[in-house]
Coordinates of N, CA and C in Angstrom, one line a residue:
M789 N -4.4 52.1 13.3 CA -3.8 51.5 12.1 C -2.6 50.8 12.2
A790 N -1.8 51.0 13.3 CA -0.5 50.5 13.7 C -0.6 49.1 13.5
T791 N -1.6 48.3 14.0 CA -1.7 46.9 14.0 C -1.7 46.4 12.6
S792 N -2.5 47.1 11.8 CA -2.7 46.7 10.4 C -1.3 46.7 9.6
K793 N -0.6 47.7 10.0 CA 0.7 48.0 9.2 C 1.7 46.9 9.7
S794 N 1.7 46.6 10.9 CA 2.8 45.8 11.7 C 2.4 44.4 11.2
K795 N 1.1 44.0 10.7 CA 0.7 42.7 10.3 C 1.3 42.7 8.7
V796 N 1.3 43.7 8.1 CA 1.7 43.7 6.7 C 3.2 43.6 6.8
T797 N 3.8 44.2 7.6 CA 5.2 44.2 7.6 C 5.7 42.9 8.1
S798 N 5.1 42.4 9.1 CA 5.4 40.9 9.5 C 5.1 39.8 8.4
S799 N 4.1 40.1 7.7 CA 3.8 39.1 6.5 C 4.9 39.2 5.5
S800 N 5.3 40.3 5.1 CA 6.4 40.8 4.2 C 7.5 40.2 4.6
V801 N 7.9 40.2 6.0 CA 9.2 39.7 6.4 C 9.1 38.3 6.5
L802 N 8.1 37.7 6.9 CA 8.1 36.1 6.8 C 8.1 35.7 5.4
D803 N 7.6 36.4 4.4 CA 7.7 36.0 3.0 C 9.1 36.1 2.6
A804 N 9.8 37.0 3.0 CA 11.3 37.3 2.5 C 12.1 36.3 3.3
Y805 N 11.8 35.8 4.5 CA 12.4 34.8 5.2 C 12.2 33.4 4.4
R806 N 11.1 33.3 4.1 CA 10.8 31.9 3.5 C 11.4 31.8 2.2
Q807 N 11.4 32.9 1.4 CA 12.2 32.9 0.0 C 13.7 32.5 0.4
Q808 N 14.1 33.1 1.3 CA 15.6 32.7 1.9 C 15.8 31.4 2.0
I809 N 14.9 30.7 2.7 CA 15.1 29.2 3.1 C 14.6 28.3 2.0
I810 N 13.5 28.6 1.3 CA 13.0 27.8 0.2 C 13.1 28.6 -1.0
P811 N 14.1 28.3 -1.9 CA 14.2 29.1 -3.2 C 12.8 28.9 -3.9
T812 N 12.6 29.9 -4.7 CA 11.4 30.0 -5.5 C 11.2 28.7 -6.4
D813 N 12.2 28.2 -7.2 CA 12.0 27.2 -8.0 C 11.7 25.9 -7.1
T814 N 12.2 25.8 -5.9 CA 11.8 24.6 -5.1 C 10.3 24.8 -4.8
E815 N 9.9 25.8 -4.3 CA 8.7 26.1 -4.0 C 7.6 25.7 -5.2
Q816 N 8.0 26.2 -6.4 CA 7.4 25.8 -7.6 C 7.3 24.3 -7.7
K817 N 8.4 23.6 -7.6 CA 8.4 22.2 -7.7 C 7.5 21.5 -6.7
I818 N 7.5 22.0 -5.5 CA 6.6 21.4 -4.4 C 5.0 21.6 -5.0
A819 N 4.7 22.9 -5.4 CA 3.5 23.1 -6.2 C 3.2 22.1 -7.2
D820 N 4.2 21.9 -8.1 CA 3.9 20.9 -9.2 C 3.7 19.5 -8.5
L821 N 4.5 19.1 -7.7 CA 4.2 17.9 -7.0 C 2.7 17.7 -6.4
A822 N 2.4 18.7 -5.7 CA 1.1 18.7 -5.2 C 0.0 18.5 -6.1
A823 N 0.2 19.1 -7.2 CA -0.9 19.2 -8.4 C -0.8 17.8 -9.0
A824 N 0.4 17.3 -9.2 CA 0.6 15.9 -9.8 C -0.1 14.8 -9.0
V825 N 0.0 15.0 -7.5 CA -0.4 13.9 -6.6 C -2.0 14.1 -6.5
A826 N -2.5 15.3 -6.7 CA -4.0 15.4 -6.7 C -4.6 14.7 -7.9
T827 N -3.8 14.9 -9.1 CA -4.3 14.3 -10.4 C -4.3 12.9 -10.3
Y828 N -3.2 12.2 -9.7 CA -2.9 10.9 -9.7 C -4.0 10.5 -8.7
E829 N -4.4 10.9 -7.6 CA -5.5 10.4 -6.6 C -6.6 10.4 -7.4
S830 N -6.9 11.5 -8.0 CA -8.2 11.6 -8.8 C -8.4 10.5 -9.8
N831 N -7.2 10.3 -10.4 CA -7.2 9.2 -11.5 C -7.5 7.8 -10.9
K832 N -6.8 7.6 -9.7 CA -6.7 6.4 -9.1 C -8.1 6.0 -8.7
A833 N -8.9 6.8 -8.3 CA -10.2 6.7 -7.9 C -11.3 6.4 -9.2
D834 N -11.0 7.1 -10.2 CA -11.6 6.9 -11.3 C -11.2 5.3 -12.0
R835 N -10.0 5.0 -11.7 CA -9.6 3.7 -12.2 C -10.2 2.6 -11.4
T836 N -10.3 2.8 -10.1 CA -10.9 1.8 -9.3 C -12.4 1.6 -9.7
A837 N -13.0 2.7 -9.9 CA -14.5 2.6 -10.2 C -14.5 2.0 -11.6
Q838 N -13.9 2.1 -12.5 CA -13.8 1.5 -13.8 C -13.4 0.1 -13.8
E839 N -12.6 -0.4 -12.9 CA -12.0 -1.9 -12.6 C -13.4 -2.4 -12.2
R840 N -14.1 -1.9 -11.1 CA -15.3 -2.6 -10.6 C -16.2 -2.8 -11.8
A841 N -16.7 -1.7 -12.5 CA -17.5 -1.7 -13.7 C -17.2 -2.9 -14.7
L842 N -15.8 -2.9 -15.0 CA -15.3 -3.8 -16.0 C -15.5 -5.3 -15.3
A843 N -15.1 -5.5 -14.2 CA -15.2 -6.8 -13.6 C -16.8 -7.2 -13.6
Q844 N -17.7 -6.3 -13.2 CA -19.0 -6.7 -13.3 C -19.5 -7.1 -14.7
R845 N -19.1 -6.4 -15.8 CA -19.4 -6.7 -17.1 C -18.8 -8.0 -17.5
Q846 N -17.6 -8.5 -17.1 CA -17.1 -9.5 -17.4 C -17.8 -10.7 -16.8
T847 N -18.2 -10.6 -15.5 CA -19.0 -11.5 -14.8 C -20.4 -11.9 -15.7
E848 N -20.9 -10.9 -16.1 CA -22.1 -11.0 -16.8 C -22.0 -11.5 -18.2
D849 N -20.8 -11.2 -18.7 CA -20.4 -11.7 -20.2 C -20.4 -13.3 -19.9
E850 N -19.3 -13.7 -19.0 CA -19.1 -15.1 -18.6 C -20.4 -15.7 -18.4
D851 N -21.4 -15.3 -17.5 CA -22.6 -16.0 -17.3 C -23.4 -16.2 -18.5
A852 N -23.4 -15.2 -19.5 CA -24.3 -15.2 -20.6 C -23.5 -16.3 -21.4
V853 N -22.2 -16.3 -21.8 CA -21.4 -17.5 -22.4 C -21.8 -18.8 -21.9
F854 N -21.9 -18.8 -20.5 CA -22.2 -20.4 -19.9 C -23.6 -20.7 -20.3
D855 N -24.5 -19.7 -20.1 CA -25.7 -20.0 -20.3 C -26.1 -20.4 -21.9
A856 N -25.4 -19.5 -22.8 CA -25.8 -20.1 -24.2 C -25.0 -21.3 -24.5
Y857 N -23.9 -21.7 -24.0 CA -23.2 -22.9 -24.3 C -23.9 -24.1 -23.6
E858 N -24.4 -23.9 -22.6 CA -25.3 -24.9 -21.9 C -26.6 -25.3 -22.7
L859 N -27.2 -24.1 -23.2 CA -28.4 -24.3 -23.9 C -28.1 -25.0 -25.2
A860 N -26.8 -24.6 -25.9 CA -26.6 -25.2 -27.2 C -26.4 -26.7 -27.1
K861 N -25.9 -27.1 -25.8 CA -25.5 -28.5 -25.6 C -26.8 -29.2 -25.5
T862 N -27.7 -28.6 -24.7 CA -29.0 -29.2 -24.5 C -29.6 -29.4 -25.6
H863 N -29.6 -28.6 -26.7 CA -30.3 -28.8 -27.9 C -29.5 -29.5 -28.8
G864 N -28.4 -30.4 -28.5 CA -27.8 -31.2 -29.3 C -26.6 -30.8 -29.7
A865 N -25.9 -29.7 -29.5 CA -24.7 -29.3 -30.0 C -23.7 -30.3 -29.3
K866 N -22.6 -30.7 -30.2 CA -21.5 -31.5 -29.5 C -20.5 -30.6 -28.9
A867 N -20.0 -30.8 -27.7 CA -19.0 -29.9 -27.2 C -17.6 -30.0 -27.8
S868 N -17.3 -31.2 -28.3 CA -16.0 -31.3 -29.0 C -16.0 -30.4 -30.4
I869 N -17.0 -30.4 -30.9 CA -17.3 -29.5 -32.2 C -17.3 -28.1 -31.8
L870 N -18.0 -27.8 -30.8 CA -18.1 -26.3 -30.4 C -16.5 -25.9 -30.0
S871 N -15.7 -26.8 -29.4 CA -14.5 -26.5 -29.0 C -13.6 -26.3 -30.3
E872 N -13.7 -27.2 -31.3 CA -12.9 -27.1 -32.5 C -13.2 -25.8 -33.3
I873 N -14.5 -25.3 -33.2 CA -14.8 -24.2 -34.0 C -14.6 -22.7 -33.2
G874 N -14.2 -23.0 -32.0 CA -13.7 -21.7 -31.1 C -15.1 -21.3 -30.4
L875 N -16.1 -22.1 -30.1 CA -17.2 -21.6 -29.3 C -17.3 -22.4 -28.1
K876 N -16.1 -22.4 -27.5 CA -16.2 -23.2 -26.0 C -14.9 -22.3 -25.3
P877 N -15.2 -21.2 -24.9 CA -14.3 -20.6 -24.2 C -14.2 -20.8 -22.8
E878 N -13.0 -21.6 -22.6 CA -12.8 -22.3 -21.2 C -12.7 -21.4 -20.2
G879 N -12.1 -20.2 -20.2 CA -11.9 -19.4 -19.1 C -13.3 -18.7 -18.7
A880 N -14.2 -18.3 -19.4 CA -15.5 -17.9 -19.1 C -16.3 -19.1 -18.6
L881 N -16.2 -20.3 -19.3 CA -17.0 -21.4 -18.6 C -16.7 -21.8 -17.3
V882 N -15.3 -21.8 -17.0 CA -14.7 -22.3 -15.7 C -15.1 -21.2 -14.7
A883 N -15.0 -19.9 -15.1 CA -15.3 -18.8 -14.1 C -16.8 -19.0 -13.5
A884 N -17.6 -18.9 -14.7 CA -19.2 -19.1 -14.3 C -19.6 -20.3 -13.6
R885 N -19.0 -21.5 -14.1 CA -19.1 -22.8 -13.4 C -18.8 -22.6 -11.9
G886 N -17.7 -22.1 -11.7 CA -17.2 -21.9 -10.3 C -18.2 -21.1 -9.5
R887 N -18.5 -19.9 -10.0 CA -19.4 -19.0 -9.3 C -20.7 -19.8 -8.9
R888 N -21.2 -20.5 -9.9 CA -22.5 -21.2 -9.7 C -22.3 -22.3 -8.7
K889 N -21.2 -23.0 -8.7 CA -20.9 -23.9 -7.6 C -20.9 -23.4 -6.2
Q890 N -20.3 -22.4 -6.2 CA -20.2 -21.7 -4.8 C -21.6 -21.2 -4.3
T891 N -22.4 -20.7 -5.3 CA -23.8 -20.3 -4.8 C -24.6 -21.6 -4.4
S892 N -24.5 -22.5 -5.2 CA -25.3 -23.9 -5.0 C -24.7 -24.4 -3.7
D893 N -23.4 -24.3 -3.4 CA -22.8 -25.0 -2.3 C -23.5 -24.1 -1.1
A894 N -23.4 -22.9 -1.2 CA -23.9 -22.0 -0.1 C -25.2 -22.3 0.3
E895 N -26.2 -22.6 -0.8 CA -27.6 -22.7 -0.5 C -27.8 -24.2 0.0
T896 N -27.1 -25.0 0.0 CA -27.2 -26.4 0.3 C -26.6 -26.8 1.7
I897 N -25.8 -25.8 2.4 CA -25.3 -25.9 3.5 C -26.3 -26.0 4.6
P898 N -26.6 -27.0 5.3 CA -27.4 -27.1 6.4 C -27.3 -26.0 7.4
Q899 N -28.4 -25.3 7.9 CA -28.3 -24.3 8.9 C -28.5 -25.0 10.3
A900 N -27.6 -24.4 11.2 CA -27.9 -25.0 12.5 C -29.1 -24.6 13.0
D901 N -29.8 -25.6 13.9 CA -31.0 -25.3 14.5 C -30.9 -24.2 15.4
V902 N -31.5 -23.1 15.4 CA -31.4 -22.0 16.4 C -32.6 -22.1 17.3
P903 N -32.5 -22.3 18.6 CA -34.0 -22.3 19.3 C -34.4 -20.9 19.3
T904 N -35.6 -20.8 19.4 CA -36.5 -19.6 19.5 C -36.5 -19.3 21.0
P905 N -36.6 -17.9 21.3 CA -36.9 -17.6 22.7 C -38.3 -18.1 23.2
A906 N -38.3 -18.3 24.4 CA -39.6 -18.9 25.1 C -40.7 -18.1 24.7
G907 N -40.7 -16.8 24.6 CA -41.9 -15.8 24.1 C -42.3 -16.1 22.7
G908 N -41.4 -16.9 22.0 CA -41.9 -17.2 20.6 C -41.6 -16.0 19.8
S909 N -40.8 -15.2 20.1 CA -40.4 -14.0 19.2 C -39.3 -14.4 18.4
D910 N -39.4 -13.9 17.1 CA -38.3 -14.3 16.3 C -37.3 -13.2 16.3
D911 N -37.2 -12.3 17.2 CA -36.3 -11.3 17.3 C -35.2 -11.7 18.1
L912 N -34.2 -12.3 17.5 CA -33.1 -13.0 18.4 C -32.2 -11.7 18.9
G913 N -32.3 -10.5 18.4 CA -31.6 -9.3 18.9 C -32.0 -9.0 20.2
A914 N -33.3 -9.1 20.6 CA -33.9 -8.8 21.9 C -33.5 -9.7 23.0
Q915 N -33.1 -10.9 22.6 CA -32.5 -11.8 23.6 C -31.4 -11.4 24.3
S916 N -31.2 -11.6 25.6 CA -30.0 -11.2 26.4 C -29.0 -12.4 26.1
L917 N -27.7 -11.9 25.9 CA -26.6 -12.8 25.8 C -25.9 -13.2 27.0
Q918 N -26.4 -12.8 28.1 CA -25.7 -12.8 29.2 C -26.2 -14.3 29.8
P919 N -25.2 -14.9 30.6 CA -25.4 -16.3 31.1 C -26.4 -16.1 32.4
P920 N -27.2 -17.1 32.7 CA -28.0 -16.8 33.8 C -27.1 -16.6 35.2
A921 N -27.9 -16.1 36.0 CA -27.4 -15.6 37.3 C -26.8 -16.8 38.1
P922 N -25.7 -16.7 38.8 CA -25.3 -17.9 39.5 C -26.3 -18.6 40.4
D923 N -27.1 -17.8 41.1 CA -28.3 -18.5 42.0 C -29.3 -19.2 41.2
A924 N -29.4 -18.9 39.7 CA -30.4 -19.7 38.9 C -30.0 -20.9 38.4
V925 N -28.7 -21.2 38.6 CA -28.1 -22.5 37.9 C -28.2 -23.4 39.2
S926 N -28.7 -24.6 38.7 CA -28.8 -25.7 39.8 C -27.5 -26.5 39.7
A927 N -27.1 -27.0 41.0 CA -25.8 -27.6 41.3 C -26.0 -29.0 41.0

């Protein structure tokens, strides 16, 4: 049992030493800081998730406004009158139009012709990316 008693004694001695070096109020302030940082980090993660969800809802709302605006114009509504009565939210229309342009541009970009392997396999991952051996290259 001497070992157990010496551990208790050394632990209490270390606690006494720590209290001499770090005052109790400083230790409490450090504990308070640790709790505040943990709360901040948790709230930061929540805010990030909320910002993503809000951005997604805003995108959906802008797209809905754009679709409704274009449909109204298609059915004879005048853009100038819609603007005068507050039914032409420029920010939403510009954002939705920009996203649609990016999507249509990406769809119309011609793809480079990629030769298929001699075996006719569509699995390009199985193709070796190594150049032919030097003796296989004709001079």
